[in-house]
mmCIF file of C-alpha atoms in Angstrom:
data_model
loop_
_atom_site.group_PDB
_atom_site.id
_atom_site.type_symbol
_atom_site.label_atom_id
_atom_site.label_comp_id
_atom_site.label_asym_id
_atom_site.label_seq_id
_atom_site.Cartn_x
_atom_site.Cartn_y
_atom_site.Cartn_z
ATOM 1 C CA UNK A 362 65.203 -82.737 63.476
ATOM 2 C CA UNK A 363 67.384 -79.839 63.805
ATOM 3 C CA UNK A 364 67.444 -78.210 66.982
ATOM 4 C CA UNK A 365 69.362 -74.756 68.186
ATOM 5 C CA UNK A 366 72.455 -75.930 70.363
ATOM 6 C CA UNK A 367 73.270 -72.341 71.351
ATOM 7 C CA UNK A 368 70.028 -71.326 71.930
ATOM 8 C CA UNK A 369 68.755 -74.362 73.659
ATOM 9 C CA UNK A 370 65.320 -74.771 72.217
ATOM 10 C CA UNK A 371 63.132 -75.776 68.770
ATOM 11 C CA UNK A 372 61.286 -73.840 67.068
ATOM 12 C CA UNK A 373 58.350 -75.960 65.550
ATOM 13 C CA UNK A 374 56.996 -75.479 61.483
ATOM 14 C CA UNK A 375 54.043 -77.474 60.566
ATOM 15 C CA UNK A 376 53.824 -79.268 57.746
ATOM 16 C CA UNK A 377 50.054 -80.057 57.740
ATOM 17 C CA UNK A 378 49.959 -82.847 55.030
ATOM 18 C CA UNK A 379 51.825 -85.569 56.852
ATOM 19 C CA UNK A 380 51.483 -83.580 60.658
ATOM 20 C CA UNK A 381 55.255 -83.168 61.046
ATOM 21 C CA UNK A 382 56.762 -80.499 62.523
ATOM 22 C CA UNK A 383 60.137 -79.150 61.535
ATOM 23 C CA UNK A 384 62.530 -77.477 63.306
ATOM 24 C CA UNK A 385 64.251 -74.119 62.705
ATOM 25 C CA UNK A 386 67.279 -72.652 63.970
ATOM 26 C CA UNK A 387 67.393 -68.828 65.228
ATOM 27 C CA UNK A 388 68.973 -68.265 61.667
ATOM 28 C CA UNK A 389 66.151 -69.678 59.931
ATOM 29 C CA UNK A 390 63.301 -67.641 61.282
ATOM 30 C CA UNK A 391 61.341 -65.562 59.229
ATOM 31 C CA UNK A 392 61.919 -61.680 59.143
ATOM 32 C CA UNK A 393 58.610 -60.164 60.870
ATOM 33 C CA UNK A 394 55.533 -58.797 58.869
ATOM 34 C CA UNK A 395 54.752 -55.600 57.450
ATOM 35 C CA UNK A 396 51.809 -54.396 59.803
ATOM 36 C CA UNK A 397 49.692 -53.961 56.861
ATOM 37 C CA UNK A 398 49.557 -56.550 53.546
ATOM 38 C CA UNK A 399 50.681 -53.270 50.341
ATOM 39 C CA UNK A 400 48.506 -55.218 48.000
ATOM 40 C CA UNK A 401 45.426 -54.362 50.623
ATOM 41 C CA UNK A 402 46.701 -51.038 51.152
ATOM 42 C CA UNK A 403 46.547 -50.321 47.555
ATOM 43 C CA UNK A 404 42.985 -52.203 47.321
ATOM 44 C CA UNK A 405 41.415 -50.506 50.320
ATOM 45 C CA UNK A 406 42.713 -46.922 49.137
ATOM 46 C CA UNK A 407 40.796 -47.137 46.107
ATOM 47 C CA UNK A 408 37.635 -48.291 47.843
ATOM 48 C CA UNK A 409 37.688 -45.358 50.230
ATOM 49 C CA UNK A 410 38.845 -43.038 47.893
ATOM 50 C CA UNK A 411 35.392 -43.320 45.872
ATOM 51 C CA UNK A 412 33.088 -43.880 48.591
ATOM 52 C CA UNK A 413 34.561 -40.373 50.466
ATOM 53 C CA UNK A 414 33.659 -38.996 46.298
ATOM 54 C CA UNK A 415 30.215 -40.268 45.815
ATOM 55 C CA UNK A 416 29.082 -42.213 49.377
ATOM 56 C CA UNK A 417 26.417 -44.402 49.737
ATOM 57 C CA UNK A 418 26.148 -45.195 46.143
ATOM 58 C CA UNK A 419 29.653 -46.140 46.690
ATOM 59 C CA UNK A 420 29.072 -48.157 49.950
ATOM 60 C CA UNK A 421 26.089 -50.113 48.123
ATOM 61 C CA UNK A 422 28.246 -50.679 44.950
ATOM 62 C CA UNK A 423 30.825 -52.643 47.180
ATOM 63 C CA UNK A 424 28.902 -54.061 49.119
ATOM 64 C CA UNK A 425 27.278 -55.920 46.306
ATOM 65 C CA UNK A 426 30.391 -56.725 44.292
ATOM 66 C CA UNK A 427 31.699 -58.508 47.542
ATOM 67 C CA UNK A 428 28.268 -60.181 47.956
ATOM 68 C CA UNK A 429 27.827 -58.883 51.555
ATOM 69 C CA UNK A 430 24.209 -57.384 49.821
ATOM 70 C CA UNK A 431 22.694 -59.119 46.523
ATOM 71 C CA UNK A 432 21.236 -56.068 45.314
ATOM 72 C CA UNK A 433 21.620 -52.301 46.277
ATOM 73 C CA UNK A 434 18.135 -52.110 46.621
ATOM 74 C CA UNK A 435 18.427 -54.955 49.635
ATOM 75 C CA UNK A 436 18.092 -54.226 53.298
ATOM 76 C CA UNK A 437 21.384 -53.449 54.467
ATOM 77 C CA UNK A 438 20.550 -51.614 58.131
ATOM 78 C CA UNK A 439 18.902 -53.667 60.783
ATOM 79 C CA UNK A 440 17.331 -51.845 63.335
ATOM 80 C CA UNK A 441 16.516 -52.563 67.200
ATOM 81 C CA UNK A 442 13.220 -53.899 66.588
ATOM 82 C CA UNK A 443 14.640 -57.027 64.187
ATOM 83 C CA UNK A 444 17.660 -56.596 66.260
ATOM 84 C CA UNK A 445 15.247 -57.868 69.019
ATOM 85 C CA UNK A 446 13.369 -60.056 67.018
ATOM 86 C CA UNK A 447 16.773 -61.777 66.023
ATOM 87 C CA UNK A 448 17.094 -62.201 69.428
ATOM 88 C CA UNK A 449 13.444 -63.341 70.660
ATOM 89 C CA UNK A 450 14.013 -66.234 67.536
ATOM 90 C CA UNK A 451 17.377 -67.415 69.350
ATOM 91 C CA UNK A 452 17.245 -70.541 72.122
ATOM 92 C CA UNK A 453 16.832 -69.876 75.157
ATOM 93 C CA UNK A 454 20.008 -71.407 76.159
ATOM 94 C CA UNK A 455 21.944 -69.136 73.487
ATOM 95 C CA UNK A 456 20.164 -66.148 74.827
ATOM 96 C CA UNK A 457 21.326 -66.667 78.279
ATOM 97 C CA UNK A 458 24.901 -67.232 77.057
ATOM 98 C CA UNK A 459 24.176 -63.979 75.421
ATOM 99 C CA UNK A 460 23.071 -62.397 78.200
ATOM 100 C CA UNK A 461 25.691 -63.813 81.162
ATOM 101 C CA UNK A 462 28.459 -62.854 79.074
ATOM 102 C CA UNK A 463 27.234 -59.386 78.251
ATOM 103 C CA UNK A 464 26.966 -59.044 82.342
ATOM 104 C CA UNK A 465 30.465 -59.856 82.557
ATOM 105 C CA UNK A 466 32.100 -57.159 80.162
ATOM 106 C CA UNK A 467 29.606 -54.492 81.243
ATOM 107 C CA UNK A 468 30.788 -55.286 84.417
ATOM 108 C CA UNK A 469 34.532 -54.649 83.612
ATOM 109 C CA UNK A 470 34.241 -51.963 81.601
ATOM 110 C CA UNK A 471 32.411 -50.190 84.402
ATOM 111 C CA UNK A 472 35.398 -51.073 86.526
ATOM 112 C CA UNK A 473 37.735 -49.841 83.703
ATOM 113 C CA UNK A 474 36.112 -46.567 83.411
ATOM 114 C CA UNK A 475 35.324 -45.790 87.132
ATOM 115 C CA UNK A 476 39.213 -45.822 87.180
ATOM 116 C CA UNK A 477 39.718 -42.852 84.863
ATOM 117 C CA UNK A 478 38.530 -39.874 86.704
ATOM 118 C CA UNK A 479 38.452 -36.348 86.035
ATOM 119 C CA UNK A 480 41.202 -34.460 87.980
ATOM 120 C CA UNK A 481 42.212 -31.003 88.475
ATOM 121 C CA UNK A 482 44.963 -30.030 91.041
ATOM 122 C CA UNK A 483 46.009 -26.187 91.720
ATOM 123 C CA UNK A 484 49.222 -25.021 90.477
ATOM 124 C CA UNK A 485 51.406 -21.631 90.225
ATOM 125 C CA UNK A 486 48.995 -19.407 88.101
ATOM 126 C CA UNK A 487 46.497 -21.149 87.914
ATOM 127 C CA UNK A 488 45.146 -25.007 87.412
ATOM 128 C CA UNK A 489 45.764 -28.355 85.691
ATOM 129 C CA UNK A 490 43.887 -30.969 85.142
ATOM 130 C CA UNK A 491 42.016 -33.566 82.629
ATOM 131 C CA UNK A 492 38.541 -34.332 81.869
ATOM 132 C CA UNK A 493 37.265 -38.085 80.828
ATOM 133 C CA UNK A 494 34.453 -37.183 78.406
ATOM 134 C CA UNK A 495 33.163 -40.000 75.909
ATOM 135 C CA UNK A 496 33.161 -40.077 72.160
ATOM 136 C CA UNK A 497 29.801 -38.803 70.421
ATOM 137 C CA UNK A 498 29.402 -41.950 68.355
ATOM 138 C CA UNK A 499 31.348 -45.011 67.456
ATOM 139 C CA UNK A 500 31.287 -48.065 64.575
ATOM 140 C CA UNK A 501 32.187 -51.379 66.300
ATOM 141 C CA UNK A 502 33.506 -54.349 63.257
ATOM 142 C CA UNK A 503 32.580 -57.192 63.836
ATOM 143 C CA UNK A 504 33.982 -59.706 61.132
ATOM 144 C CA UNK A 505 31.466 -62.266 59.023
ATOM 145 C CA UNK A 506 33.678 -64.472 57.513
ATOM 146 C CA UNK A 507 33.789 -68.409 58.042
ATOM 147 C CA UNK A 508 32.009 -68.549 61.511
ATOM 148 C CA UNK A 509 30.045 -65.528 63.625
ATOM 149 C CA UNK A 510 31.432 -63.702 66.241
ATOM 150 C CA UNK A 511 29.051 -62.224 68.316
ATOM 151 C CA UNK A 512 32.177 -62.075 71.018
ATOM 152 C CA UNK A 513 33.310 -59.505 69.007
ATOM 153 C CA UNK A 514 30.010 -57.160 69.270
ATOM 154 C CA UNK A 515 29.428 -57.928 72.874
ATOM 155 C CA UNK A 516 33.024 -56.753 73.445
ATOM 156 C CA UNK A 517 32.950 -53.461 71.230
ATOM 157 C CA UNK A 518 29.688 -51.938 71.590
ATOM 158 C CA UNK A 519 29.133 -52.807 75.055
ATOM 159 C CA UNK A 520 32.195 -50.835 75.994
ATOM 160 C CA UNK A 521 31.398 -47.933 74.122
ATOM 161 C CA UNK A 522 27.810 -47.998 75.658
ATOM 162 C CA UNK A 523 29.698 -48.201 79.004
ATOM 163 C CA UNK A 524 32.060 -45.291 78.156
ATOM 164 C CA UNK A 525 28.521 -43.436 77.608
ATOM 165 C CA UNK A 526 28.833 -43.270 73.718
ATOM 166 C CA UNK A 527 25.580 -42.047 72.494
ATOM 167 C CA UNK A 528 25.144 -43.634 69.090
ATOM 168 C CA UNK A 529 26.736 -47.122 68.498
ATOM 169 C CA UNK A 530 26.481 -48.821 65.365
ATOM 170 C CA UNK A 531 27.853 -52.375 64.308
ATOM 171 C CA UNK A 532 28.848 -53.635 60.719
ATOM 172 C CA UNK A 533 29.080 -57.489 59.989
ATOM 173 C CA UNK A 534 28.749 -58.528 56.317
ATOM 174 C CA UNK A 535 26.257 -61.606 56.253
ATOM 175 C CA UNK A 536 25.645 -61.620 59.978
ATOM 176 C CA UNK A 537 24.111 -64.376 61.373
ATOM 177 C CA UNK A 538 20.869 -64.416 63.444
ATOM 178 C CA UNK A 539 23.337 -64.986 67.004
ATOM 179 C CA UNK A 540 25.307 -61.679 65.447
ATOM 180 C CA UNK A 541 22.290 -59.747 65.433
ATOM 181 C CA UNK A 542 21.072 -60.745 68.696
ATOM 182 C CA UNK A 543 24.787 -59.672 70.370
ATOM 183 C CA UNK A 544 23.980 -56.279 68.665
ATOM 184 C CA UNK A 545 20.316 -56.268 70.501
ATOM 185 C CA UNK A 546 22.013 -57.173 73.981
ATOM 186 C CA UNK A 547 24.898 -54.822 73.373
ATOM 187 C CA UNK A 548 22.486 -51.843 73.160
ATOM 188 C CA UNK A 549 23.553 -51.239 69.737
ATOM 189 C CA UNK A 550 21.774 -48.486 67.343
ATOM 190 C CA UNK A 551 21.826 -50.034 64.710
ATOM 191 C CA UNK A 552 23.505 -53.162 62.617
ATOM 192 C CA UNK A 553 24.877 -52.773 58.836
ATOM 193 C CA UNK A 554 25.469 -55.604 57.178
ATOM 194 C CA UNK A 555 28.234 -54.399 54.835
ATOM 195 C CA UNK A 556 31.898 -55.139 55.701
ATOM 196 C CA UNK A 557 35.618 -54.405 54.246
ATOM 197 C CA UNK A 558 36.685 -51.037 53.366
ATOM 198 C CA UNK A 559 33.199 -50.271 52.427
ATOM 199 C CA UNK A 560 32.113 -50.330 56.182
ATOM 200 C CA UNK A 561 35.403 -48.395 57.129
ATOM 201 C CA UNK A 562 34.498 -46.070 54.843
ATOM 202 C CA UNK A 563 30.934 -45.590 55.100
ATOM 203 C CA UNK A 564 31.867 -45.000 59.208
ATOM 204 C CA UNK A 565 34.677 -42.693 58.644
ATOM 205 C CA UNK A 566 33.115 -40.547 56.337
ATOM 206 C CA UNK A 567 29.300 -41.058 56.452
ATOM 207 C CA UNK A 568 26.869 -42.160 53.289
ATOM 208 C CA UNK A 569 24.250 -39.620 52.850
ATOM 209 C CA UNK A 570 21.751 -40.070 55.078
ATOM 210 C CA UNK A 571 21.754 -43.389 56.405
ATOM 211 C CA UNK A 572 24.926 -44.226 57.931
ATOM 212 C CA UNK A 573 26.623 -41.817 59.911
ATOM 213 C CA UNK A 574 30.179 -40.699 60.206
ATOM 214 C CA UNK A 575 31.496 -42.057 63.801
ATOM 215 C CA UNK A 576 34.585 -40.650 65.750
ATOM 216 C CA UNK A 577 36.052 -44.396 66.646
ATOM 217 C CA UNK A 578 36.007 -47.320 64.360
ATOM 218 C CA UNK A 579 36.853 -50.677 66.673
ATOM 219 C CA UNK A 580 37.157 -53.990 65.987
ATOM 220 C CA UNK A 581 39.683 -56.724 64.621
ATOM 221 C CA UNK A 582 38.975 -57.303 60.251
ATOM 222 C CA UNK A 583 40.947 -59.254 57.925
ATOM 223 C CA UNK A 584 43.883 -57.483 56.094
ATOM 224 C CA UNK A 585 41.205 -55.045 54.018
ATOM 225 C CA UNK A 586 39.648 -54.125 57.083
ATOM 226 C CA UNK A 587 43.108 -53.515 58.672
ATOM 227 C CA UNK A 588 44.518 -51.303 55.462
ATOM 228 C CA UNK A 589 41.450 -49.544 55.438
ATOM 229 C CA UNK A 590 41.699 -48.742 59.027
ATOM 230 C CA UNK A 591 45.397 -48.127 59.223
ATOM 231 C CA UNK A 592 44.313 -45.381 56.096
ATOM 232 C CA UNK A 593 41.391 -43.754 57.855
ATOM 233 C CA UNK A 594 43.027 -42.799 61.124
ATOM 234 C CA UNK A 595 43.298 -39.389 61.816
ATOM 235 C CA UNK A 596 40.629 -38.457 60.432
ATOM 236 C CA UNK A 597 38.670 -41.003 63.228
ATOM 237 C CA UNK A 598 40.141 -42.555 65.908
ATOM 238 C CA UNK A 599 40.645 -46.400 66.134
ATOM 239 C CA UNK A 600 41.711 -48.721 68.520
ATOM 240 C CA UNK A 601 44.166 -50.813 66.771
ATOM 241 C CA UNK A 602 46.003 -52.383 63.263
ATOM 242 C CA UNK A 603 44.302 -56.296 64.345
ATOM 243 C CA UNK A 604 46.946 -58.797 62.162
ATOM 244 C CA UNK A 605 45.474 -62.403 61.411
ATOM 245 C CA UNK A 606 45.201 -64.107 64.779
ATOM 246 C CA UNK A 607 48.388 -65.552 66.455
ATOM 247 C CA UNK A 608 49.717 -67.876 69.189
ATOM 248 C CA UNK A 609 52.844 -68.321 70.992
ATOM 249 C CA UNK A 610 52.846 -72.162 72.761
ATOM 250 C CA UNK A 611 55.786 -72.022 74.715
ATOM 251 C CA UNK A 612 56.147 -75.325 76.187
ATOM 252 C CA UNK A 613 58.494 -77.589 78.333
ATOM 253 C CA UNK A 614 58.259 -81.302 79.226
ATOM 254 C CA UNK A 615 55.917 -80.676 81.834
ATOM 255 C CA UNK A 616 53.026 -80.079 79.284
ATOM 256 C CA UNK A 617 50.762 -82.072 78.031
ATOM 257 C CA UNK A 618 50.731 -82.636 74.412
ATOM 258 C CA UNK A 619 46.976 -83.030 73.820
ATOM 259 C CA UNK A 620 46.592 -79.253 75.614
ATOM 260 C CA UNK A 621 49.159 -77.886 73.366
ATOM 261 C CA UNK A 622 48.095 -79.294 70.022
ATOM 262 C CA UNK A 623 44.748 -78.226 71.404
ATOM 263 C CA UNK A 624 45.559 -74.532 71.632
ATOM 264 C CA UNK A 625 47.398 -74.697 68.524
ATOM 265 C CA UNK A 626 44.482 -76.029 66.774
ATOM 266 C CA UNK A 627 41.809 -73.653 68.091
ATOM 267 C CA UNK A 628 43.528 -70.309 66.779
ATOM 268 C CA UNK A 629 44.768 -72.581 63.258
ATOM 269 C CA UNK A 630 40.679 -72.541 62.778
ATOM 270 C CA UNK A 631 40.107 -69.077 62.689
ATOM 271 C CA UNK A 632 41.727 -68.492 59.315
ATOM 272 C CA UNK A 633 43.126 -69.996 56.963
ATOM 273 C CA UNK A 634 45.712 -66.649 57.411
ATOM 274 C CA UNK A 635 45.996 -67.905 61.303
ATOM 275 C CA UNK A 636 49.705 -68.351 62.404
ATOM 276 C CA UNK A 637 50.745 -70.646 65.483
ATOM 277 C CA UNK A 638 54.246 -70.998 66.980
ATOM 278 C CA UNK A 639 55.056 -73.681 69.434
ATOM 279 C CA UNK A 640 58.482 -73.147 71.097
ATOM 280 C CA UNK A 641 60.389 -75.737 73.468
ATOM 281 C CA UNK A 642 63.183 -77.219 74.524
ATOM 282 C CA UNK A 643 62.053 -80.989 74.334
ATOM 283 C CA UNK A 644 62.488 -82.599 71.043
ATOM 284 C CA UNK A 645 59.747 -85.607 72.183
ATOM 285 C CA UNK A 646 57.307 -83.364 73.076
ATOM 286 C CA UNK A 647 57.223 -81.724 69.547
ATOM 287 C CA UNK A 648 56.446 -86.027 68.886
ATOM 288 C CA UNK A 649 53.976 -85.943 70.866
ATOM 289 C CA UNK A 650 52.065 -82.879 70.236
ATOM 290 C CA UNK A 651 52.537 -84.114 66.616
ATOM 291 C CA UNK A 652 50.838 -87.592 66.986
ATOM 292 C CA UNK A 653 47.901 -85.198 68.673
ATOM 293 C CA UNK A 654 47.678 -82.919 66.217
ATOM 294 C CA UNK A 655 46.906 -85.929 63.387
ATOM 295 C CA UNK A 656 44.092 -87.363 65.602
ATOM 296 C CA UNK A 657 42.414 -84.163 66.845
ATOM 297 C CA UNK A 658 42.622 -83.286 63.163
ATOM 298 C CA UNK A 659 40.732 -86.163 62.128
ATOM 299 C CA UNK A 660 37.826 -85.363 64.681
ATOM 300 C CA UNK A 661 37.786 -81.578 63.903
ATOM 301 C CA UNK A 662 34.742 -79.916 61.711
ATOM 302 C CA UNK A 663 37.355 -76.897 60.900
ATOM 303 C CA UNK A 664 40.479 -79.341 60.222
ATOM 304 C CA UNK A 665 40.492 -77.721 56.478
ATOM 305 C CA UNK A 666 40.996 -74.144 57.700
ATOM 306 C CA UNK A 667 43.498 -75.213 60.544
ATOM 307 C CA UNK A 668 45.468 -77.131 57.922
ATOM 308 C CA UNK A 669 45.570 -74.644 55.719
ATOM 309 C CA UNK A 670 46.336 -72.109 58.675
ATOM 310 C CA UNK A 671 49.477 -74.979 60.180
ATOM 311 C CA UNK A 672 51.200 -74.234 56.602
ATOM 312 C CA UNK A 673 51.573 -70.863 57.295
ATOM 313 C CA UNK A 674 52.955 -71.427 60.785
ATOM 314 C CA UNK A 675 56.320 -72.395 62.473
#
């Protein structure tokens, strides 16, 4: 174990196969990221590039190449009536979920928005002020990879629809039924199940008649998404450049190991890309969260993705 002397703490590295963690030294951490990955820059500029060209043909030819559609004849907008019905199919218990959390965002984004108000104050010459006027439309992302995330809908479009937005669309490639239903209880438009720079693209600059351009794309995406996003701005707005998801454990010997090898592990399951970081300045409990780590592994249905995501992380 090497420790930093000067610095007083360790800085943990996982080493997934055996469950070890190894220690750096402030020297030996890793220079930071570039916010966006150049190989997905490069990828995602091409995509756009012919979809702005030729549109939905465009849209439809990536979206079946990436198997998010099997055909460009498929279905690939879901409207509120099967939005609905995706919801009427659900459990009851998952609806309520549904429903209880959607009360609790609409709530604070009411909050949030009743606290930007339009001002105007007198001044010499004349008067200044600002006006708080929604968006016409907006694309919320909502990513369809290993497991849904109807979070992510709830917490997108219900905003906008809060902000008073007046046409809200979602994309999730492949969504699942629970996706769709999140759309229905959001008050979304409309659902297209196309993802990647295609669905950037097809919201930032419209495909023919079907999907329309939006002024604000939202919504974390893997590093296509991102790129994509990161090359479309401007021309819409969007929130942010969303990295692969990332924790900071910092941790003394107060804590209890199983918590912290239990936050560790639930962001390592999100992606194999997933980075965790536990600092502290107790060599035995970086022991102990290890012997925790090996048997909530061995109990965990996502244990390949969060190995896979530990080797990436320090």
């Amino acid at each position: 174990s090497v420790c930093s002397v000067s610095r007083g703490f360790c800085l943990a590295i996982m080493a997934p196969s055996s469950v070890k963690l190894r220690r750096l030294t402030e020297a030996e951490l890793p220079s930071s990221d570039e916010p966006v990955d150049p190989q997905a820059l490069q990828s995602a500029s091409s995509i756009l590039k012919e979809i702005e060209r030729d549109g939905l043909p465009a849209v439809l030819k990536y979206a079946v190449k990436f198997g998010d559609i099997k055909a460009e004849k498929d279905t690939f907008v879901i409207r509120k009536e099967e939005l609905k019905s995706s919801f009427d199919r659900l459990p009851e218990e998952q609806q309520g979920v549904l429903i209880r959390t959607a009360e609790r965002i609409r709530r604070f984004a009411q909050a949030q928005r009743d606290s930007v108000k339009p001002t105007e104050v007198a001044v010499p010459g004349g008067f200044a002020g600002q006006d708080v006027s929604p968006v016409a439309s907006a694309g919320c992302y909502a990513p369809g990879g290993r497991y849904p995330l109807p979070s992510t809908v709830l917490m997108t479009a219900i905003t906008a629809r809060v902000a008073g937005v007046d046409q809200v669309w979602v994309a999730s490639p492949r969504p699942a039924e629970v996706t769709k239903a999140a759309a229905y209880v959001s008050g979304a438009d409309a659902l297209l199940t196309i993802g990647g720079p295609a669905a950037v693209g097809a919201f930032a600059y419209g495909a023919g008649d079907v999907i329309p351009a939006v002024d604000v794309i939202v919504g974390p995406g893997n590093q296509y998404v991102t790129a994509a996003k990161s090359l479309v701005s401007g021309r819409v707005a969007i929130d942010m450049l969303a990295g692969p998801s990332e924790l900071l454990v910092i941790a003394d010997d107060s804590a209890d190991p199983s918590v912290v090898a239990a936050d560790l592990l639930a962001q390592a399951e999100h992606d194999t890309a997933a980075r965790v970081i536990l600092v502290t300045p107790d060599s035995g409990l970086v022991e102990a969260v290890e012997r925790e780590l090996f048997v909530q592994l061995q109990s965990l249905p996502t244990a390949e993705t969060a190995a896979a995501a530990l080797e990436n992380s320090f």
